[in-house]
């Protein structure tokens, strides 16, 4: 069994982007610039945004964090997005989800200009992805593709089972793995909460992407010997031994599944850092498109 080390793979991408940013600044050009909007004080969202902003600083990107109270109106948020759309210095915009209930996520997603849609959730980006045109790919599936690439994992002709059909992970992952490219060319089965024979389907999988958000759901008896297992899940589970009061669990029972796998991602340190790497790559690509 080999660990798919997301920290290491993300580090390689960050070093490459750092070099490219240094070349830009040496040539007197502006730096790539990511703007993030955080609404409210959700603990997990705070952590995710902080780590995105911190990583931008690490690699020399500019970043702007706009914090808005949970009571902000939909109109006010849409105005903030419009200002960032018009801001020539900003290359990528992300609005950290989830949003408070009184704000329509789809309206917010559609308000971001497609040329700055580095989360890849805008219908234009999704349409381009489905039709195989160059576009922004949602950061988590993009990060998983980059991880498979980093470790040279063979995907052609493999049976991939994706558990979860969300718009941010499961659905785009299933589309990307079925595309005629590398990583891809898989035969894909997408499973969800109404799937009846999940265990039998998983047992046929050469590659499992677990993205259902249920701690330690995938057990050893669901995994074929030699499978590649990508664990997307991050669930906070109460843990009195931790200072924070919780520990992070993946969707896979790592200890019992790992010995059966050819490759497996750890949680934390697997898909998480790759998601940030995917976002940074999207921001860099948005920059290149604007400046080319
Ligand atoms: P979601 O809740 O939007 O979707 C979960 C999906 O799982 C749904 O499509 C549902 O049909 C399916 N599902 C639920 N129970 C199931 C069951 N028993 N059997 C089969 N399918 C089932 O979640 P999401 O936003 O896609 O996130 C999934 C997990 O990934 C969460 O733990 C989330 O925190 C994590 N996540 C991690 C990263 C990262 O960077 N590592 C990024 C995004 C999401």
XYZ file of N, CA and C in Angstrom, residues 38-41 67-77 99-103:
60
model
N -16.254 35.805 2.896
C -16.708 34.917 3.970
C -17.893 35.575 4.667
N -19.019 34.873 4.671
C -20.220 35.407 5.318
C -20.432 34.659 6.638
N -20.528 35.412 7.739
C -20.807 34.796 9.040
C -19.555 34.236 9.692
N -19.762 33.386 10.708
C -18.634 32.910 11.528
C -18.592 31.390 11.677
N -14.897 40.057 4.749
C -15.767 39.412 5.744
C -17.072 40.167 5.844
N -18.165 39.428 5.787
C -19.486 40.051 5.908
C -20.247 39.364 7.038
N -21.082 40.125 7.754
C -21.822 39.501 8.862
C -22.898 38.539 8.334
N -23.312 37.586 9.174
C -24.335 36.602 8.778
C -25.652 37.279 8.430
N -25.801 38.531 8.882
C -27.043 39.259 8.635
C -27.023 40.025 7.308
N -25.931 39.925 6.558
C -25.835 40.671 5.293
C -27.000 40.257 4.382
N -27.540 41.223 3.624
C -28.653 40.858 2.742
C -28.090 40.273 1.441
N -28.960 39.571 0.723
C -28.547 38.989 -0.558
C -28.070 40.094 -1.507
N -28.819 41.210 -1.530
C -28.463 42.323 -2.412
C -27.080 42.885 -2.093
N -26.809 43.038 -0.793
C -25.497 43.570 -0.399
C -24.384 42.628 -0.854
N -24.616 41.336 -0.678
C -23.598 40.363 -1.097
C -23.398 40.415 -2.613
N -23.857 29.318 2.644
C -24.286 30.678 2.990
C -25.489 30.604 3.920
N -25.743 31.686 4.670
C -26.952 31.687 5.511
C -28.203 31.413 4.667
N -29.197 30.824 5.310
C -30.411 30.351 4.618
C -31.141 31.426 3.794
N -31.042 32.717 4.228
C -31.808 33.745 3.524
C -31.135 34.195 2.221
N -29.986 33.589 1.900
C -29.284 33.985 0.667
C -29.295 32.804 -0.316
